[in-house]
JSON list of C-alpha atoms in Angstrom, two decimals:
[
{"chain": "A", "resi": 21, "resn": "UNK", "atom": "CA", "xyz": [-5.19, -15.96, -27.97]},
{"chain": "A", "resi": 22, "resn": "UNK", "atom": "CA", "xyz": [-1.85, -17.94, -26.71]},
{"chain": "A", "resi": 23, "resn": "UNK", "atom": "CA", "xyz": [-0.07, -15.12, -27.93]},
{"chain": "A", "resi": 24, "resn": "UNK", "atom": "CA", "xyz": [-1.29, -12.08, -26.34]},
{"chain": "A", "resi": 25, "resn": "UNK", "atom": "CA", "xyz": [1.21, -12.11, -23.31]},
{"chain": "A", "resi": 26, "resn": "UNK", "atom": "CA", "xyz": [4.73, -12.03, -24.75]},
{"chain": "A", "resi": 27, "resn": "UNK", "atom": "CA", "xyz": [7.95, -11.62, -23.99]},
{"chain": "A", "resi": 28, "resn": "UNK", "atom": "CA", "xyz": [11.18, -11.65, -24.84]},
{"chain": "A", "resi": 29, "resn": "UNK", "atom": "CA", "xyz": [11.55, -15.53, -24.78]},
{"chain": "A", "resi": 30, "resn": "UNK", "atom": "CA", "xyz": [7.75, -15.80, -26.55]},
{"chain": "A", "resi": 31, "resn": "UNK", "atom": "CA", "xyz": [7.97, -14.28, -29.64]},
{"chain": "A", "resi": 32, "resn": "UNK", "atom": "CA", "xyz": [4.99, -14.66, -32.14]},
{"chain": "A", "resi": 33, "resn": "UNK", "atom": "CA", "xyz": [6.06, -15.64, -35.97]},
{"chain": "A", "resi": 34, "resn": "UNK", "atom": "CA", "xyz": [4.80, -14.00, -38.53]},
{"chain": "A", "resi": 35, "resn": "UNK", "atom": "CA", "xyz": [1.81, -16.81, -38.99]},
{"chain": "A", "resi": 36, "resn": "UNK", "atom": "CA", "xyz": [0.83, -16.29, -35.25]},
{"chain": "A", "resi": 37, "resn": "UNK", "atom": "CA", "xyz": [-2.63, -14.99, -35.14]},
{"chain": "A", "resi": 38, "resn": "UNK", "atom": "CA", "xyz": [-3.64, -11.74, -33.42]},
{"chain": "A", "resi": 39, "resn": "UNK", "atom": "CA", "xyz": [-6.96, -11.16, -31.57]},
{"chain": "A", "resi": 40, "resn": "UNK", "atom": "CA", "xyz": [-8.78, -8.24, -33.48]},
{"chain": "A", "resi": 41, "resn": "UNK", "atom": "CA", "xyz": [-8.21, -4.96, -31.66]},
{"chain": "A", "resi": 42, "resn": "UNK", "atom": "CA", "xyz": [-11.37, -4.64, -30.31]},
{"chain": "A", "resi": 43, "resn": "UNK", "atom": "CA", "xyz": [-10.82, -7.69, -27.74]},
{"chain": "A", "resi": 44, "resn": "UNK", "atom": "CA", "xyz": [-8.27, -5.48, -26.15]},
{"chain": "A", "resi": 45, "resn": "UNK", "atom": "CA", "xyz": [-11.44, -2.96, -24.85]},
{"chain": "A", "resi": 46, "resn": "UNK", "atom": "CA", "xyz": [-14.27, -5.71, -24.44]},
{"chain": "A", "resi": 47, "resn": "UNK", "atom": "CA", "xyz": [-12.88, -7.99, -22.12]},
{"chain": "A", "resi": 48, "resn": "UNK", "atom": "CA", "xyz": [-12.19, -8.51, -18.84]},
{"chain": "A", "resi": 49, "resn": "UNK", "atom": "CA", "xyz": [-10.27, -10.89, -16.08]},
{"chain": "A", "resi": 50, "resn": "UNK", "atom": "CA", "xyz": [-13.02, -10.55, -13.70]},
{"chain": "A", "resi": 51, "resn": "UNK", "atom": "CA", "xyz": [-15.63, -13.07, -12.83]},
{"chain": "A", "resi": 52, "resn": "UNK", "atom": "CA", "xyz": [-18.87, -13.14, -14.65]},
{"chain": "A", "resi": 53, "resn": "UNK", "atom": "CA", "xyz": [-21.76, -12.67, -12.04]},
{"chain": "A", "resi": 54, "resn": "UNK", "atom": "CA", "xyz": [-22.62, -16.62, -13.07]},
{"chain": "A", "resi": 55, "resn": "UNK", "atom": "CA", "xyz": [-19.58, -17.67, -12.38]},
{"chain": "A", "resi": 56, "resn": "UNK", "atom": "CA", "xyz": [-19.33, -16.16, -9.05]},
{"chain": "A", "resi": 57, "resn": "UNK", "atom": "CA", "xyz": [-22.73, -17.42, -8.20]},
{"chain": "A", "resi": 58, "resn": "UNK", "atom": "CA", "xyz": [-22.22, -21.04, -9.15]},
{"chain": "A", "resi": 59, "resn": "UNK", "atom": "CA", "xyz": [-19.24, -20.50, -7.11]},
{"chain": "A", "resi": 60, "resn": "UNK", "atom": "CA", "xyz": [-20.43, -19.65, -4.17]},
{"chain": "A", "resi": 61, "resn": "UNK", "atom": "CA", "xyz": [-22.89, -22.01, -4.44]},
{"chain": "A", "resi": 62, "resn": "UNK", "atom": "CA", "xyz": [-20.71, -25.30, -4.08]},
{"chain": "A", "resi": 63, "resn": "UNK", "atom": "CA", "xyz": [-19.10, -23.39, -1.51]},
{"chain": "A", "resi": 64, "resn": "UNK", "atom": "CA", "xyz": [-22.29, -22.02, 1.10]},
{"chain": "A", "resi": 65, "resn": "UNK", "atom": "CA", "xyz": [-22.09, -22.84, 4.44]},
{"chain": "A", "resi": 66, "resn": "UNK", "atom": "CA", "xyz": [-24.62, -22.73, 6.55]},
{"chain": "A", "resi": 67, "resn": "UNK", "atom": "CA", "xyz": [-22.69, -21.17, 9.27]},
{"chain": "A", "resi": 68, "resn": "UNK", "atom": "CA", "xyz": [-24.44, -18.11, 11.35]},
{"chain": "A", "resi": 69, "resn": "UNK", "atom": "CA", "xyz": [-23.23, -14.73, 10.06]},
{"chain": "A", "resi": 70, "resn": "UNK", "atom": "CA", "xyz": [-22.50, -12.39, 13.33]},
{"chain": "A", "resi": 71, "resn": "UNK", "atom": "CA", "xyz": [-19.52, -10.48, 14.54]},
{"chain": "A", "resi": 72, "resn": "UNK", "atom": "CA", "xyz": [-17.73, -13.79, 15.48]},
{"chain": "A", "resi": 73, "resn": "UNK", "atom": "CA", "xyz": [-18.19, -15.06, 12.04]},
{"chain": "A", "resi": 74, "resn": "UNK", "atom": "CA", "xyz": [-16.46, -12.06, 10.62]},
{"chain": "A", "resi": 75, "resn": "UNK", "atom": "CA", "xyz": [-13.39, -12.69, 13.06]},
{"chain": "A", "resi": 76, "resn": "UNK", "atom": "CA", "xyz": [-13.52, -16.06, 11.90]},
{"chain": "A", "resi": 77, "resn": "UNK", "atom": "CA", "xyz": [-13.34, -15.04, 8.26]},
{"chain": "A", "resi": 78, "resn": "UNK", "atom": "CA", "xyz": [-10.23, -12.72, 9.06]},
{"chain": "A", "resi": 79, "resn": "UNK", "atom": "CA", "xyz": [-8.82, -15.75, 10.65]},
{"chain": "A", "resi": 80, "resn": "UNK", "atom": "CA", "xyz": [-9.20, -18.24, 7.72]},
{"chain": "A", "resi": 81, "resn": "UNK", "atom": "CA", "xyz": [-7.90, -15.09, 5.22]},
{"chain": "A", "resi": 82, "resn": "UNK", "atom": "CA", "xyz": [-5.06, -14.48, 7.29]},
{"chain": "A", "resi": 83, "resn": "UNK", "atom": "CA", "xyz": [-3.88, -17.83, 7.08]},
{"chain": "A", "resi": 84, "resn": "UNK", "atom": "CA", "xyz": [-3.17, -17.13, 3.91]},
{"chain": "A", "resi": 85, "resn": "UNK", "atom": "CA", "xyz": [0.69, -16.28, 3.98]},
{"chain": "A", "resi": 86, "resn": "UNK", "atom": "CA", "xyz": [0.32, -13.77, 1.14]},
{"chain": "A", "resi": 87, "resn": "UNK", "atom": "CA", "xyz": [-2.56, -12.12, 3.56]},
{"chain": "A", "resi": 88, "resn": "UNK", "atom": "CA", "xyz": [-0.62, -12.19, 6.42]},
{"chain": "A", "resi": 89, "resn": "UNK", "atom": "CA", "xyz": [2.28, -10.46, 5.25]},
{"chain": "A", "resi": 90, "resn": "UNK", "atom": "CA", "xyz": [0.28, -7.59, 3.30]},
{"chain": "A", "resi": 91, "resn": "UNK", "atom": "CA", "xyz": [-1.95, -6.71, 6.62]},
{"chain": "A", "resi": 92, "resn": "UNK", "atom": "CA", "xyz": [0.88, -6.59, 8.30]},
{"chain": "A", "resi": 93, "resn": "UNK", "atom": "CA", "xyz": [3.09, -4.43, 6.59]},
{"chain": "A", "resi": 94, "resn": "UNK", "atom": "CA", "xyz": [-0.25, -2.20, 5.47]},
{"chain": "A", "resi": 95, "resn": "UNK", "atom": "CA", "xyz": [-0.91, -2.42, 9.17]},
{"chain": "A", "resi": 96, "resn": "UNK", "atom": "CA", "xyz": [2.84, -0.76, 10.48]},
{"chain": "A", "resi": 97, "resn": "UNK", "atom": "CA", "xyz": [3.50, 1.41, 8.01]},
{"chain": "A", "resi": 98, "resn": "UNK", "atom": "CA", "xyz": [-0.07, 3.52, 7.99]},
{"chain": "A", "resi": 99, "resn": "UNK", "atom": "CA", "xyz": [0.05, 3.30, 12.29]},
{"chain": "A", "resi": 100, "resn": "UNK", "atom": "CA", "xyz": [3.56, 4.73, 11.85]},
{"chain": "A", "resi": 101, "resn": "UNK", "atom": "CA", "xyz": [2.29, 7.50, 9.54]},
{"chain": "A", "resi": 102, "resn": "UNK", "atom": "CA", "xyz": [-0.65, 8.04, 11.81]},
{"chain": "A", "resi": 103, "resn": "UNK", "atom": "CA", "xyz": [1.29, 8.28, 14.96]},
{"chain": "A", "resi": 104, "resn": "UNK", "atom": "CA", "xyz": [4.08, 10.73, 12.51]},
{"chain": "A", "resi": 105, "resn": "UNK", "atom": "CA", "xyz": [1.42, 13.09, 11.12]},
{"chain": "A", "resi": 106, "resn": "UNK", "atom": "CA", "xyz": [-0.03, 13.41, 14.80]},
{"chain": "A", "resi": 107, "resn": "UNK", "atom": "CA", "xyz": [2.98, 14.18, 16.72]},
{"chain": "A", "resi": 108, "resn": "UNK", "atom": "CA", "xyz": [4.41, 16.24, 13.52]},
{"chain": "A", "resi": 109, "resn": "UNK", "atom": "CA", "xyz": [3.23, 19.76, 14.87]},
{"chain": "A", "resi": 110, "resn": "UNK", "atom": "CA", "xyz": [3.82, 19.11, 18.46]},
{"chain": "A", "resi": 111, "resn": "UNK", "atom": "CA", "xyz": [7.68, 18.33, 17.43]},
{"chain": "A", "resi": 112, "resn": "UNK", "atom": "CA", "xyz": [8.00, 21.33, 15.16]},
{"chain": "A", "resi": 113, "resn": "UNK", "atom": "CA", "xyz": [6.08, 24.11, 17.97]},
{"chain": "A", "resi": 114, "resn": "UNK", "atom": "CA", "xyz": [7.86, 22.47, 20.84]},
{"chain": "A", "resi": 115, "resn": "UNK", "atom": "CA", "xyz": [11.46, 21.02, 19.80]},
{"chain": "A", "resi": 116, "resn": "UNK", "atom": "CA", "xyz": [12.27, 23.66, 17.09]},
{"chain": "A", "resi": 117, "resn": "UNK", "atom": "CA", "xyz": [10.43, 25.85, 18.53]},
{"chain": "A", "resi": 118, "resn": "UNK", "atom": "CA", "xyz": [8.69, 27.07, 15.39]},
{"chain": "A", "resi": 119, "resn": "UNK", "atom": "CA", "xyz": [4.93, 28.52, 14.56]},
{"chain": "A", "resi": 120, "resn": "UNK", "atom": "CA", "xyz": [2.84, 25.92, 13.50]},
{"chain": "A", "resi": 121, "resn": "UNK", "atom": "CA", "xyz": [2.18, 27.87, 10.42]},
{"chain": "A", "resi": 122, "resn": "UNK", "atom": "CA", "xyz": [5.32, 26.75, 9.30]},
{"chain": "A", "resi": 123, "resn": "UNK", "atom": "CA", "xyz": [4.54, 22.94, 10.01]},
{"chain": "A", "resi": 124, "resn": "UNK", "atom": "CA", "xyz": [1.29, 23.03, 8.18]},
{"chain": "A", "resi": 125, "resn": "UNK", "atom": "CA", "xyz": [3.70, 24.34, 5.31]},
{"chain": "A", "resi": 126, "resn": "UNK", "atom": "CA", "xyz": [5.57, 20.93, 5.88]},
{"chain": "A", "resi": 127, "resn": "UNK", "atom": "CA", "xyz": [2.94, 19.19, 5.70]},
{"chain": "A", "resi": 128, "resn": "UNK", "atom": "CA", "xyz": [1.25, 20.27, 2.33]},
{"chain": "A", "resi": 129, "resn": "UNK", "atom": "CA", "xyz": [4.36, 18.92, 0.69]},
{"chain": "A", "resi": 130, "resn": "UNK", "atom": "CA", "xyz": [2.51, 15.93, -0.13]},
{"chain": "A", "resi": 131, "resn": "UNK", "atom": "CA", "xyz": [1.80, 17.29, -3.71]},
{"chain": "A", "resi": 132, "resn": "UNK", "atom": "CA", "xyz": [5.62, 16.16, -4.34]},
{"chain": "A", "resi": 133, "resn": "UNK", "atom": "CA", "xyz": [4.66, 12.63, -3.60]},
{"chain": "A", "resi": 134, "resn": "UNK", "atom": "CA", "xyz": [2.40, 12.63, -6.34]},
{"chain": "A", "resi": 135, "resn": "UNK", "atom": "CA", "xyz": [4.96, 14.19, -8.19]},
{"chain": "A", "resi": 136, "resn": "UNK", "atom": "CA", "xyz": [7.20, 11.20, -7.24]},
{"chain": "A", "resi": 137, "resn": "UNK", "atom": "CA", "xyz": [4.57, 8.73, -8.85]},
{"chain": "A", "resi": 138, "resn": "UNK", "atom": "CA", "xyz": [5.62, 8.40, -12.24]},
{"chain": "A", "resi": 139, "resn": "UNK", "atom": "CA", "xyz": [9.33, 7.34, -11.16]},
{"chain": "A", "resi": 140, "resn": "UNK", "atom": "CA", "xyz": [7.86, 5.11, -8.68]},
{"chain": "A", "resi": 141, "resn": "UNK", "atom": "CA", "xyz": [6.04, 3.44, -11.29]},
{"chain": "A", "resi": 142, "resn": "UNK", "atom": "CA", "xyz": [9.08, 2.99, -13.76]},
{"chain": "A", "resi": 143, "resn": "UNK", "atom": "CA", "xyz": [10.73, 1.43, -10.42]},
{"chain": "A", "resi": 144, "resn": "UNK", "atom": "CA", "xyz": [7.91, -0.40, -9.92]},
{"chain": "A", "resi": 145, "resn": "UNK", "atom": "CA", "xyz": [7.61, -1.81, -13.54]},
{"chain": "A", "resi": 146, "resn": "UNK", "atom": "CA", "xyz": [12.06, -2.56, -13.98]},
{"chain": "A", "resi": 147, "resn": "UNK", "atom": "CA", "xyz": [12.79, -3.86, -10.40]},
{"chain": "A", "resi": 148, "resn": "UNK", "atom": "CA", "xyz": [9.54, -4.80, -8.61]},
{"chain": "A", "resi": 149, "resn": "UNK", "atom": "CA", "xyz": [7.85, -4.22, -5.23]},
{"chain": "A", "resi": 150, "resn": "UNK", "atom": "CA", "xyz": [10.68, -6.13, -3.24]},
{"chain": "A", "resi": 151, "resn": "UNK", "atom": "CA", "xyz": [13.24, -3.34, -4.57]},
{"chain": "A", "resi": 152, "resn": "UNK", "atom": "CA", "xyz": [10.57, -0.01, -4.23]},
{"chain": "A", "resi": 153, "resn": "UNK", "atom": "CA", "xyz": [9.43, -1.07, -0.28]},
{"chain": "A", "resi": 154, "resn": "UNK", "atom": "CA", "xyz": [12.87, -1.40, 0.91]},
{"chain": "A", "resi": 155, "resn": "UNK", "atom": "CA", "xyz": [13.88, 1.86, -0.24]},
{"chain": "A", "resi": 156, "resn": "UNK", "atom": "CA", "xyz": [10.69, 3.42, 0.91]},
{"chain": "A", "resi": 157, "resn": "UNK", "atom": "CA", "xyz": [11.12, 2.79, 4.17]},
{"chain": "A", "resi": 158, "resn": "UNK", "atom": "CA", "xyz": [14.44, 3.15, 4.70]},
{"chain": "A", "resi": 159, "resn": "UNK", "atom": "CA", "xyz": [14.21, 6.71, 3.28]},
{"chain": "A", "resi": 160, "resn": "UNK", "atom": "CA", "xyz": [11.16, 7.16, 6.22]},
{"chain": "A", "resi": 161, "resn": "UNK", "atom": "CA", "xyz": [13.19, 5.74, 9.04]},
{"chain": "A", "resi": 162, "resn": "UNK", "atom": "CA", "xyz": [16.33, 8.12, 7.92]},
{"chain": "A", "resi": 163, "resn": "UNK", "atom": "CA", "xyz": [13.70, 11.10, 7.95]},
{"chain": "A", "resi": 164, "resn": "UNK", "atom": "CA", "xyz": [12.86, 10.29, 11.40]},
{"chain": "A", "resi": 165, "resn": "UNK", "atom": "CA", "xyz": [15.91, 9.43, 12.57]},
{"chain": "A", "resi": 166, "resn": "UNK", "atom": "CA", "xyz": [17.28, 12.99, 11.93]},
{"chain": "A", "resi": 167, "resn": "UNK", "atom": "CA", "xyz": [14.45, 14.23, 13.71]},
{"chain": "A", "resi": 168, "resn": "UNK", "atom": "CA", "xyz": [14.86, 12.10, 16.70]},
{"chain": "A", "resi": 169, "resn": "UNK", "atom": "CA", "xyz": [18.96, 13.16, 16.70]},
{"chain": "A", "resi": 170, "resn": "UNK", "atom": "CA", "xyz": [17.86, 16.65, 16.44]},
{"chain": "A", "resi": 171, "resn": "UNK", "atom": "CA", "xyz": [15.58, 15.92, 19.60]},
{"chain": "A", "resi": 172, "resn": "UNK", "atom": "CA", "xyz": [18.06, 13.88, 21.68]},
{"chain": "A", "resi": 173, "resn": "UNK", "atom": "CA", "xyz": [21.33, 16.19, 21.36]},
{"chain": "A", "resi": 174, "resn": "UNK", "atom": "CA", "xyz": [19.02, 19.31, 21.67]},
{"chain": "A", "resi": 175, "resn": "UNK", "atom": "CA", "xyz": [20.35, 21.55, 18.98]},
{"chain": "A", "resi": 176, "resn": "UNK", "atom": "CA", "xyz": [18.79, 24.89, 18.74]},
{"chain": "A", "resi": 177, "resn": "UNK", "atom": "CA", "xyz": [18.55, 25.77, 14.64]},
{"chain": "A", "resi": 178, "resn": "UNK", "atom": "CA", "xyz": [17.96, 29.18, 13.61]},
{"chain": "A", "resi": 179, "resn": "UNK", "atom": "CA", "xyz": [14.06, 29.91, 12.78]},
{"chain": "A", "resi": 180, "resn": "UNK", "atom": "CA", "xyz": [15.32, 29.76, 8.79]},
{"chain": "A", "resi": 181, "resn": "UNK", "atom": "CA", "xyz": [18.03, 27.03, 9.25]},
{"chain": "A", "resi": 182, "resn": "UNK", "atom": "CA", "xyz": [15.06, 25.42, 11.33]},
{"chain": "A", "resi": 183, "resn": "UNK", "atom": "CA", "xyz": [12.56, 25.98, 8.31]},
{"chain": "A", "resi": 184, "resn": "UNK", "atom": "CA", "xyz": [14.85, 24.65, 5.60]},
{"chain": "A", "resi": 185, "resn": "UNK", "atom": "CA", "xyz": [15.47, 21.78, 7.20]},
{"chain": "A", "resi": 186, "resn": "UNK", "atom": "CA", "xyz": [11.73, 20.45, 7.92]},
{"chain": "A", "resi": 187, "resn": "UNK", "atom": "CA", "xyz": [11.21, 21.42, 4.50]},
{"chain": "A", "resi": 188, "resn": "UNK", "atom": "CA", "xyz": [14.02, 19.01, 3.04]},
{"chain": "A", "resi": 189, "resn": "UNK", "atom": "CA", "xyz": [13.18, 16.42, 5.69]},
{"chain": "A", "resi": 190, "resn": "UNK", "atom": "CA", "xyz": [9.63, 16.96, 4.96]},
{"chain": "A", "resi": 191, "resn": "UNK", "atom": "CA", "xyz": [10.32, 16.18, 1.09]},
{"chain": "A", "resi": 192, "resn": "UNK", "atom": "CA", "xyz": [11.63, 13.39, 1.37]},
{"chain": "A", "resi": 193, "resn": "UNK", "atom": "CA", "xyz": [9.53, 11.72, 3.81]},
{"chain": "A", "resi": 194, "resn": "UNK", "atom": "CA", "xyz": [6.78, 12.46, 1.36]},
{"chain": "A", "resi": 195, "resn": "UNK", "atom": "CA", "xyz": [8.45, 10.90, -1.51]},
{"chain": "A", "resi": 196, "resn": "UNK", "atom": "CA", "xyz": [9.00, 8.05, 0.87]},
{"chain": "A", "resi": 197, "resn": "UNK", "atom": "CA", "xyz": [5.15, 7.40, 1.86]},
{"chain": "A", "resi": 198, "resn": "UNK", "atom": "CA", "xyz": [4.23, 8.18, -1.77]},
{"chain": "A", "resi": 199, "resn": "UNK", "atom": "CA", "xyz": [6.19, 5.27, -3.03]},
{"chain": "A", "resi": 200, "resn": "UNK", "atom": "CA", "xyz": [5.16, 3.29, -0.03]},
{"chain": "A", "resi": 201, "resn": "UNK", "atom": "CA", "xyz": [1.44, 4.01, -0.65]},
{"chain": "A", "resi": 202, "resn": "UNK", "atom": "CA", "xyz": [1.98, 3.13, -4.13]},
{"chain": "A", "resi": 203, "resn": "UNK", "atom": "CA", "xyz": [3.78, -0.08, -4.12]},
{"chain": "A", "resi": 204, "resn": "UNK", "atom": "CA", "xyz": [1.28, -1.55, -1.27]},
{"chain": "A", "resi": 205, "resn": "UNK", "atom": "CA", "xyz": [-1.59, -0.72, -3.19]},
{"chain": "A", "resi": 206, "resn": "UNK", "atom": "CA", "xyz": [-0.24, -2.36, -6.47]},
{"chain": "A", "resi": 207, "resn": "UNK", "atom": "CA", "xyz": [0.65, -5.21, -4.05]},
{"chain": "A", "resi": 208, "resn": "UNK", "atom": "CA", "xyz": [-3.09, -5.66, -2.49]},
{"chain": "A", "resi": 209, "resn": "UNK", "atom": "CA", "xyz": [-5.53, -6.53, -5.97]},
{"chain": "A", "resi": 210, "resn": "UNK", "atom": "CA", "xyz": [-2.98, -9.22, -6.27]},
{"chain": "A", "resi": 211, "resn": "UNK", "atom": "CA", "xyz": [-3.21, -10.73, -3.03]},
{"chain": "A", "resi": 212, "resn": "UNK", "atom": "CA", "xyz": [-6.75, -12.18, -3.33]},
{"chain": "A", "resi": 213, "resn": "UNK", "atom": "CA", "xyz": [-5.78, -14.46, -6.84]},
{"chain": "A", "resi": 214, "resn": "UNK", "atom": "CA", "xyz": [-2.85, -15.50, -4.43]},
{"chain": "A", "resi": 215, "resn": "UNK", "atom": "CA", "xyz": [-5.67, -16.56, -1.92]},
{"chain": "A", "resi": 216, "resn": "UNK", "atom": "CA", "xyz": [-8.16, -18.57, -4.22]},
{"chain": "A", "resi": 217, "resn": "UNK", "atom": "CA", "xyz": [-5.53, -20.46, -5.52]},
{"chain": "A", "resi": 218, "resn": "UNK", "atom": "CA", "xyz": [-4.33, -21.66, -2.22]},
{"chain": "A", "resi": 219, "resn": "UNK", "atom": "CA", "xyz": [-8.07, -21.91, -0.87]},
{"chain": "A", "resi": 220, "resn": "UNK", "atom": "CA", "xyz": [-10.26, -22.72, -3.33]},
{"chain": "A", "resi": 221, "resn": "UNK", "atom": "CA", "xyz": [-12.77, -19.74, -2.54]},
{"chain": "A", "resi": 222, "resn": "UNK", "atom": "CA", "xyz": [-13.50, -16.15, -3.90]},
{"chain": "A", "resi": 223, "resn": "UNK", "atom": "CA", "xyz": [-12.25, -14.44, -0.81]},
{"chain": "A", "resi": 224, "resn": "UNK", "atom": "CA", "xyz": [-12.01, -11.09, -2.08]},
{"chain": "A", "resi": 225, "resn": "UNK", "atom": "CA", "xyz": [-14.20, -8.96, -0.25]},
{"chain": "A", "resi": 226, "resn": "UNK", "atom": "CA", "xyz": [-12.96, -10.55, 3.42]},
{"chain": "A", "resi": 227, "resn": "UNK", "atom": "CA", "xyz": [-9.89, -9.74, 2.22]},
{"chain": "A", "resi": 228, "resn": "UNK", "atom": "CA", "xyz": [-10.79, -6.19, 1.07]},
{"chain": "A", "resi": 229, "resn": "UNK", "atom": "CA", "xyz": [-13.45, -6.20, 5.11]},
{"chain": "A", "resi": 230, "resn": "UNK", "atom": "CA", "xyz": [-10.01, -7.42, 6.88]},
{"chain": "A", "resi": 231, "resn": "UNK", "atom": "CA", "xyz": [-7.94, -4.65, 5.39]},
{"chain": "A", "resi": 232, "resn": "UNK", "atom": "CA", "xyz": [-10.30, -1.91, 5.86]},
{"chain": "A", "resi": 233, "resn": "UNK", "atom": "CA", "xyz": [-9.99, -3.12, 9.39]},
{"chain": "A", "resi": 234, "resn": "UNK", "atom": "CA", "xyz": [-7.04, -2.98, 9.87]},
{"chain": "A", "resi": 235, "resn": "UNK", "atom": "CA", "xyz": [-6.69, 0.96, 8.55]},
{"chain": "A", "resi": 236, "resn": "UNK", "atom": "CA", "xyz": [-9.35, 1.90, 11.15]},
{"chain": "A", "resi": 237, "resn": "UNK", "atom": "CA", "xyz": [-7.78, 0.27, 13.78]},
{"chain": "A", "resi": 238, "resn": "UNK", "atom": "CA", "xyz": [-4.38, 1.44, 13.08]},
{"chain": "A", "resi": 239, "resn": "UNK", "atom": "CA", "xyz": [-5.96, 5.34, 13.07]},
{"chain": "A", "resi": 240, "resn": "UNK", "atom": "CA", "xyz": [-7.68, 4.57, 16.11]},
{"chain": "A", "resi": 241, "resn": "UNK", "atom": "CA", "xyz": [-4.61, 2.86, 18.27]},
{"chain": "A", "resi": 242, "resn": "UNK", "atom": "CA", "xyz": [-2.47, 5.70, 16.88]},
{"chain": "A", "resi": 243, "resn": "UNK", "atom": "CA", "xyz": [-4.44, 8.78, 17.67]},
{"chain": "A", "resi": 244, "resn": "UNK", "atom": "CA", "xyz": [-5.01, 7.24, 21.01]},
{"chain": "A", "resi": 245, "resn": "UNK", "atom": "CA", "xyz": [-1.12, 6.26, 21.68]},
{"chain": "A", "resi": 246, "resn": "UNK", "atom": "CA", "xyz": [-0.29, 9.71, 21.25]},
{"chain": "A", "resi": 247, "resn": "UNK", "atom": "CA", "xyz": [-3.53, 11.73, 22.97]}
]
């Protein structure tokens, strides 16, 4: 089995041993229910489970630099979505002065983020997350940008000039969330291994509690920020 992972620097000689084919579908890297029970078992506490408890779980997973950094970035980039896809049809029936008709149209221009997904991955696979979340959100803060310039110098478009621009702009701030969405959520099954190696414990689910936390509360701060 030492030689089912390799790479260019790890090549297996022709009187390496393969594992039969089958091993490929039969297997697994998760945790056998025994294992995870023995585990937890050295590991109970007898510690009262309330609402204070759960805070205190979030606390110890968050300590956790790996944690940290994913909840946070998960944490401003969907609240800046949130508060975007909000305030997206007040900006285009107010500032451009156009039906909101034509921002719904905007908006169902998500389909080309999914579009977008394949290249993503290929990005994802030759350069890695720390070159695909860069150029995410850069391409999302450009998007808004030119939206905030058209606000501040107060240019009136034409109703089609208007149109063809949210249209563009709405593009590719779609292919930027896509890619965002996609790289954070290649990012987050690996974040609890990074935890029980630096803990000791099978964290997974207050890891998986803490984040689904965090997306409620960034809905709920954003809807409310903007009324």
């Amino acid at each position: 089995m030492e030689h089912i992972l390799t790479g260019p620097y790890n090549k297996p000689t022709n009187n390496s041993r393969r594992p039969p084919r089958g091993a490929y579908y039969f297997t697994t890297w998760e945790f056998s229910h025994n294992y995870v029970a023995e585990f937890e078992q050295h590991t109970k506490t007898d510690e009262k489970k309330n609402l204070l408890y759960a805070f205190k779980e979030y606390g110890r997973v968050l300590k956790t630099k790996a944690c940290r950094r994913i909840c946070t970035l998960y944490f401003v980039s969907y609240f800046a979505k949130d508060c975007f896809n909000t305030a997206f049809f007040f900006y285009v029936a107010f500032v451009l002065d156009l039906s909101q008709a034509m921002a719904q149209t905007a908006s169902s221009l998500s389909i080309i983020g999914l579009i977008f997904v394949p290249i993503a991955t290929y990005f994802m696979y030759r350069y890695g997350s720390k070159w695909l979340w860069p150029l995410a959100f850069s391409l999302m803060i450009l998007v808004l940008l030119y939206y905030l310039g058209l606000y501040l110098i107060g240019i009136q478009l034409a109703p089609v000039t208007a149109f063809v621009t949210i249209i563009v702009l709405s593009a590719l701030f779609q292919i930027g969330r896509q890619t965002m969405e996609y790289t954070v959520w290649n990012v987050i099954p690996l974040v609890p291994d990074v935890d029980s190696l630096v803990s000791t414990k099978l964290r997974a689910g207050t890891f998986a509690a803490c984040q689904t936390f965090t997306r409620k509360l960034t809905g709920a701060i954003g809807s409310t920020i903007i009324g």
